[in-house]
mmCIF file of C-alpha atoms and ligand atoms in Angstrom:
data_model
loop_
_atom_site.group_PDB
_atom_site.id
_atom_site.type_symbol
_atom_site.label_atom_id
_atom_site.label_comp_id
_atom_site.label_asym_id
_atom_site.label_seq_id
_atom_site.Cartn_x
_atom_site.Cartn_y
_atom_site.Cartn_z
ATOM 1 C CA MET A 259 -18.804 29.000 23.231
ATOM 2 C CA THR A 260 -18.033 25.383 22.688
ATOM 3 C CA LYS A 261 -20.117 22.903 20.261
ATOM 4 C CA SER A 262 -21.757 19.983 21.903
ATOM 5 C CA PHE A 263 -22.565 17.039 20.558
ATOM 6 C CA ILE A 264 -25.016 14.098 21.200
ATOM 7 C CA PHE A 265 -22.126 11.960 21.320
ATOM 8 C CA SER A 266 -18.020 12.221 20.565
ATOM 9 C CA PRO A 267 -17.263 12.464 16.987
ATOM 10 C CA LYS A 268 -15.481 9.605 15.263
ATOM 11 C CA GLY A 269 -11.858 10.385 14.678
ATOM 12 C CA SER A 270 -10.536 9.966 11.160
ATOM 13 C CA ILE A 271 -8.836 6.924 9.800
ATOM 14 C CA VAL A 272 -5.688 7.091 9.843
ATOM 15 C CA ILE A 273 -2.647 4.661 7.762
ATOM 16 C CA PRO A 274 0.825 4.589 9.327
ATOM 17 C CA VAL A 275 3.937 5.447 6.730
ATOM 18 C CA LEU A 276 6.878 3.088 6.762
ATOM 19 C CA GLY A 277 9.796 4.881 8.637
ATOM 20 C CA GLY A 278 7.173 7.158 10.653
ATOM 21 C CA THR A 279 4.444 9.847 10.270
ATOM 22 C CA ASN A 280 0.677 8.960 9.519
ATOM 23 C CA TYR A 281 -1.605 9.398 6.114
ATOM 24 C CA PRO A 282 -5.095 10.526 7.293
ATOM 25 C CA VAL A 283 -7.564 9.109 4.932
ATOM 26 C CA ARG A 284 -10.396 11.023 3.070
ATOM 27 C CA ARG A 285 -12.370 8.587 0.503
ATOM 28 C CA VAL A 286 -11.717 5.092 -1.217
ATOM 29 C CA TYR A 287 -12.218 4.483 -4.538
ATOM 30 C CA CYS A 288 -11.804 1.563 -6.429
ATOM 31 C CA VAL A 289 -11.324 0.325 -9.944
ATOM 32 C CA GLY A 290 -13.151 -2.583 -11.171
ATOM 33 C CA ARG A 291 -11.809 -5.466 -13.762
ATOM 34 C CA ASN A 292 -8.044 -4.274 -14.052
ATOM 35 C CA TYR A 293 -6.139 -7.380 -15.252
ATOM 36 C CA GLU A 294 -7.056 -9.429 -18.497
ATOM 37 C CA ALA A 295 -6.748 -12.692 -16.553
ATOM 38 C CA HIS A 296 -9.014 -11.847 -13.764
ATOM 39 C CA ALA A 297 -11.770 -10.267 -16.225
ATOM 40 C CA LEU A 298 -11.854 -13.218 -18.272
ATOM 41 C CA GLU A 299 -12.546 -15.389 -14.826
ATOM 42 C CA MET A 300 -15.321 -12.984 -14.031
ATOM 43 C CA GLY A 301 -16.919 -13.641 -17.449
ATOM 44 C CA ASN A 302 -16.212 -10.258 -19.047
ATOM 45 C CA ASN A 303 -13.968 -8.941 -22.031
ATOM 46 C CA PRO A 304 -11.548 -7.158 -20.442
ATOM 47 C CA VAL A 305 -10.038 -5.530 -23.454
ATOM 48 C CA LYS A 306 -11.410 -2.143 -24.749
ATOM 49 C CA ASP A 307 -13.518 -0.648 -21.750
ATOM 50 C CA PRO A 308 -12.708 2.415 -20.195
ATOM 51 C CA PRO A 309 -11.928 2.081 -16.179
ATOM 52 C CA PHE A 310 -15.129 1.912 -14.063
ATOM 53 C CA PHE A 311 -15.100 2.562 -10.645
ATOM 54 C CA PHE A 312 -16.900 2.275 -7.194
ATOM 55 C CA MET A 313 -16.128 3.536 -3.723
ATOM 56 C CA LYS A 314 -15.536 1.314 0.022
ATOM 57 C CA PRO A 315 -16.947 3.313 2.939
ATOM 58 C CA VAL A 316 -13.363 4.825 4.563
ATOM 59 C CA GLU A 317 -14.607 3.196 8.016
ATOM 60 C CA SER A 318 -14.095 -0.428 6.385
ATOM 61 C CA ILE A 319 -10.331 0.168 6.484
ATOM 62 C CA VAL A 320 -8.526 -2.226 8.737
ATOM 63 C CA SER A 321 -4.877 0.107 9.252
ATOM 64 C CA GLU A 322 -2.140 -2.491 9.047
ATOM 65 C CA GLY A 323 -4.220 -5.825 8.853
ATOM 66 C CA GLY A 324 -4.740 -7.952 11.975
ATOM 67 C CA GLU A 325 -7.830 -9.915 12.740
ATOM 68 C CA ILE A 326 -11.133 -8.908 10.569
ATOM 69 C CA ALA A 327 -14.763 -10.412 11.095
ATOM 70 C CA TYR A 328 -16.260 -12.559 8.728
ATOM 71 C CA PRO A 329 -19.155 -10.516 7.841
ATOM 72 C CA PRO A 330 -23.213 -11.196 8.458
ATOM 73 C CA GLU A 331 -25.083 -12.377 5.126
ATOM 74 C CA THR A 332 -22.835 -13.892 2.986
ATOM 75 C CA LYS A 333 -21.681 -17.762 2.027
ATOM 76 C CA GLU A 334 -19.034 -16.245 -0.168
ATOM 77 C CA TYR A 335 -16.341 -13.828 0.912
ATOM 78 C CA HIS A 336 -13.482 -13.633 -1.350
ATOM 79 C CA HIS A 337 -10.085 -12.015 -1.281
ATOM 80 C CA GLU A 338 -8.831 -9.208 -3.894
ATOM 81 C CA VAL A 339 -5.433 -8.331 -3.251
ATOM 82 C CA GLU A 340 -4.852 -4.767 -5.077
ATOM 83 C CA LEU A 341 -2.197 -2.389 -5.376
ATOM 84 C CA VAL A 342 -3.504 0.948 -3.517
ATOM 85 C CA VAL A 343 -2.325 4.416 -4.694
ATOM 86 C CA ALA A 344 -2.183 6.914 -1.717
ATOM 87 C CA LEU A 345 -2.710 10.835 -3.073
ATOM 88 C CA LYS A 346 -1.053 13.675 -1.366
ATOM 89 C CA SER A 347 -2.641 16.140 -3.593
ATOM 90 C CA GLY A 348 -5.367 16.254 -6.770
ATOM 91 C CA GLY A 349 -7.659 18.415 -8.534
ATOM 92 C CA ILE A 350 -9.835 17.774 -11.256
ATOM 93 C CA SER A 351 -9.187 16.795 -15.008
ATOM 94 C CA ILE A 352 -5.238 15.989 -14.176
ATOM 95 C CA ARG A 353 -3.348 14.854 -17.018
ATOM 96 C CA VAL A 354 -1.789 11.478 -17.560
ATOM 97 C CA ALA A 355 1.604 13.069 -17.766
ATOM 98 C CA ASP A 356 1.008 15.395 -14.491
ATOM 99 C CA ALA A 357 -0.837 12.302 -12.850
ATOM 100 C CA LEU A 358 1.816 10.836 -10.623
ATOM 101 C CA ASN A 359 2.942 14.100 -9.286
ATOM 102 C CA HIS A 360 -0.161 13.524 -7.013
ATOM 103 C CA VAL A 361 1.066 10.164 -5.801
ATOM 104 C CA PHE A 362 2.409 10.549 -1.861
ATOM 105 C CA GLY A 363 3.018 6.669 -1.811
ATOM 106 C CA TYR A 364 1.890 3.006 -2.277
ATOM 107 C CA ALA A 365 0.501 0.553 -0.745
ATOM 108 C CA VAL A 366 -0.848 -3.157 -0.591
ATOM 109 C CA GLY A 367 -5.186 -3.867 0.143
ATOM 110 C CA LEU A 368 -7.332 -6.296 0.146
ATOM 111 C CA ASP A 369 -10.953 -5.535 -1.620
ATOM 112 C CA MET A 370 -12.792 -8.085 0.814
ATOM 113 C CA THR A 371 -16.154 -8.639 -1.348
ATOM 114 C CA ARG A 372 -19.419 -10.705 -0.729
ATOM 115 C CA ARG A 373 -19.018 -12.259 -4.103
ATOM 116 C CA ASP A 374 -22.728 -13.931 -3.653
ATOM 117 C CA LEU A 375 -24.350 -10.663 -3.085
ATOM 118 C CA GLN A 376 -22.066 -8.928 -5.862
ATOM 119 C CA THR A 377 -23.419 -11.729 -8.206
ATOM 120 C CA GLU A 378 -27.019 -10.938 -7.340
ATOM 121 C CA ALA A 379 -26.558 -7.228 -7.699
ATOM 122 C CA LYS A 380 -25.027 -7.388 -11.087
ATOM 123 C CA LYS A 381 -27.751 -9.527 -12.389
ATOM 124 C CA MET A 382 -30.814 -7.262 -10.630
ATOM 125 C CA GLY A 383 -28.844 -4.282 -11.744
ATOM 126 C CA ARG A 384 -28.328 -3.015 -8.051
ATOM 127 C CA PRO A 385 -25.607 -1.108 -6.470
ATOM 128 C CA TRP A 386 -22.459 -3.253 -5.232
ATOM 129 C CA ASP A 387 -22.434 -1.193 -2.027
ATOM 130 C CA PHE A 388 -23.064 -3.558 0.136
ATOM 131 C CA ALA A 389 -21.059 -6.441 -1.648
ATOM 132 C CA LYS A 390 -18.067 -4.077 -1.472
ATOM 133 C CA GLY A 391 -18.590 -2.404 1.907
ATOM 134 C CA ALA A 392 -18.829 -4.568 4.640
ATOM 135 C CA ASP A 393 -17.292 -3.711 7.771
ATOM 136 C CA GLN A 394 -13.508 -4.516 8.372
ATOM 137 C CA SER A 395 -13.319 -5.143 4.267
ATOM 138 C CA ALA A 396 -10.531 -3.306 3.673
ATOM 139 C CA PRO A 397 -7.640 -4.217 5.482
ATOM 140 C CA ILE A 398 -4.341 -2.444 4.235
ATOM 141 C CA SER A 399 -0.706 -2.243 4.646
ATOM 142 C CA ARG A 400 1.654 0.627 5.787
ATOM 143 C CA VAL A 401 2.002 3.195 2.853
ATOM 144 C CA CYS A 402 5.511 3.385 1.477
ATOM 145 C CA SER A 403 6.326 7.101 0.169
ATOM 146 C CA VAL A 404 7.580 8.034 -3.065
ATOM 147 C CA GLU A 405 10.709 8.939 -1.870
ATOM 148 C CA GLU A 406 10.984 6.004 -0.326
ATOM 149 C CA CYS A 407 10.195 3.086 -2.746
ATOM 150 C CA GLY A 408 10.107 5.189 -6.172
ATOM 151 C CA HIS A 409 6.915 4.723 -8.210
ATOM 152 C CA LEU A 410 6.088 0.853 -9.021
ATOM 153 C CA TYR A 411 5.383 -0.496 -12.190
ATOM 154 C CA ASN A 412 6.853 -3.872 -12.600
ATOM 155 C CA GLU A 413 6.801 -5.169 -9.107
ATOM 156 C CA LYS A 414 5.392 -8.407 -8.105
ATOM 157 C CA ILE A 415 2.129 -8.789 -6.431
ATOM 158 C CA SER A 416 1.056 -11.662 -4.623
ATOM 159 C CA LEU A 417 -1.903 -13.091 -2.253
ATOM 160 C CA ARG A 418 -1.263 -16.194 0.169
ATOM 161 C CA VAL A 419 -3.777 -18.057 1.858
ATOM 162 C CA ASN A 420 -2.604 -20.200 4.922
ATOM 163 C CA GLY A 421 0.708 -20.345 2.684
ATOM 164 C CA ASN A 422 -0.773 -21.575 -0.381
ATOM 165 C CA LEU A 423 -0.586 -18.997 -3.406
ATOM 166 C CA LYS A 424 -3.752 -17.716 -4.750
ATOM 167 C CA GLN A 425 -2.895 -14.837 -6.668
ATOM 168 C CA GLU A 426 0.063 -13.366 -8.161
ATOM 169 C CA ALA A 427 0.587 -10.907 -11.100
ATOM 170 C CA LYS A 428 2.989 -8.403 -12.169
ATOM 171 C CA LEU A 429 1.847 -4.501 -11.765
ATOM 172 C CA SER A 430 2.515 -4.110 -15.183
ATOM 173 C CA ASP A 431 -0.615 -6.626 -16.340
ATOM 174 C CA MET A 432 -3.047 -3.751 -15.157
ATOM 175 C CA ILE A 433 -4.676 -2.736 -18.077
ATOM 176 C CA TRP A 434 -4.993 0.603 -17.025
ATOM 177 C CA GLY A 435 -1.793 1.803 -15.319
ATOM 178 C CA VAL A 436 -1.585 4.347 -12.246
ATOM 179 C CA ALA A 437 -1.353 7.520 -13.608
ATOM 180 C CA GLU A 438 -4.381 6.960 -16.562
ATOM 181 C CA ILE A 439 -6.461 5.912 -13.627
ATOM 182 C CA ILE A 440 -6.127 8.830 -11.449
ATOM 183 C CA SER A 441 -6.320 10.944 -14.429
ATOM 184 C CA TYR A 442 -9.546 9.146 -15.897
ATOM 185 C CA LEU A 443 -11.268 9.581 -12.195
ATOM 186 C CA SER A 444 -10.154 13.029 -12.112
ATOM 187 C CA LYS A 445 -12.363 13.739 -14.797
ATOM 188 C CA TYR A 446 -15.371 12.886 -12.803
ATOM 189 C CA GLN A 447 -14.567 13.765 -8.892
ATOM 190 C CA THR A 448 -12.358 16.449 -7.671
ATOM 191 C CA LEU A 449 -9.466 14.407 -6.207
ATOM 192 C CA GLN A 450 -8.267 15.533 -2.640
ATOM 193 C CA PRO A 451 -5.015 14.763 -0.627
ATOM 194 C CA GLY A 452 -5.956 11.607 1.242
ATOM 195 C CA ASP A 453 -7.817 9.750 -1.259
ATOM 196 C CA LEU A 454 -7.086 6.268 -2.025
ATOM 197 C CA ILE A 455 -7.600 4.360 -5.085
ATOM 198 C CA PHE A 456 -7.345 0.223 -5.281
ATOM 199 C CA THR A 457 -6.680 -0.351 -8.451
ATOM 200 C CA GLY A 458 -8.062 -3.640 -9.327
ATOM 201 C CA THR A 459 -7.187 -7.302 -8.318
ATOM 202 C CA PRO A 460 -5.373 -10.174 -10.626
ATOM 203 C CA ALA A 461 -6.858 -13.424 -11.361
ATOM 204 C CA GLY A 462 -7.389 -16.206 -8.660
ATOM 205 C CA VAL A 463 -10.122 -14.430 -6.342
ATOM 206 C CA GLY A 464 -11.269 -16.909 -4.213
ATOM 207 C CA PRO A 465 -13.421 -17.508 -0.959
ATOM 208 C CA VAL A 466 -11.890 -17.301 2.466
ATOM 209 C CA ASP A 467 -12.767 -18.915 5.841
ATOM 210 C CA LYS A 468 -12.695 -18.338 9.479
ATOM 211 C CA GLY A 469 -9.897 -18.836 10.598
ATOM 212 C CA ASP A 470 -7.536 -18.172 7.313
ATOM 213 C CA GLN A 471 -4.740 -16.499 7.291
ATOM 214 C CA LEU A 472 -4.020 -14.168 4.193
ATOM 215 C CA VAL A 473 -0.489 -12.546 3.494
ATOM 216 C CA ALA A 474 -0.441 -9.966 0.972
ATOM 217 C CA ALA A 475 2.465 -8.515 -0.495
ATOM 218 C CA ILE A 476 4.318 -6.427 -3.133
ATOM 219 C CA SER A 477 7.580 -7.705 -3.661
ATOM 220 C CA GLY A 478 10.292 -5.311 -1.917
ATOM 221 C CA VAL A 479 7.755 -2.629 -0.758
ATOM 222 C CA THR A 480 5.302 -3.592 2.060
ATOM 223 C CA LYS A 481 3.411 -6.534 3.052
ATOM 224 C CA LEU A 482 -0.358 -7.133 4.759
ATOM 225 C CA THR A 483 -1.090 -10.017 7.267
ATOM 226 C CA VAL A 484 -4.933 -10.672 8.043
ATOM 227 C CA GLN A 485 -6.639 -13.250 9.967
ATOM 228 C CA ILE A 486 -10.086 -13.881 9.331
ATOM 229 C CA ASN A 487 -12.226 -14.596 12.601
HETATM 230 MN MN1 MN B 171 -11.292 -5.038 -6.344
#
């Protein structure tokens, strides 16, 4: 007997891989405050805190960028450029020494944030979901496989808005490296193939307006262009 549905099931979210094939996404994990200079600009002590995580809806992904809508109910929609790790396998309590074996590849992404809602949520001790989970709030580039690009440690990550450099850092500036992040996250959640991890943003976050063009890049690896509408 064929199954019937009250409406057609939505297809799964897929990100193209550089050079062919596609990466199907399961979950989107994000690390908060992972660059010292960004923690400082947000008024936090960057140094010894363990990493903390939040999630974005899988449906907030916009594969390969393009046009994204300025969301309702915010007057302060911020860009956060981030290295994104794409897992090909997972597990629970992964050791730091094994963690990179689970990485399929890397992309550059934007953790677009309703900053005004986030500031309010922090003040009130409320969840961040609506600050972080706006529709189309996770544009992401093609994935470069480890086979193709190797592991990334010291590359430059940057974001330009209308041609002006707003964010720039080296991946080595991250407080918690990729292997440590995977290991730490896997203490709490069983990681699986298709899990993406946004690894935190460098300093220089700021507001975007309708009409702005954003270009995010990890130099020599991958690039993403987004237009705010
Ligand atoms: Mn972020």
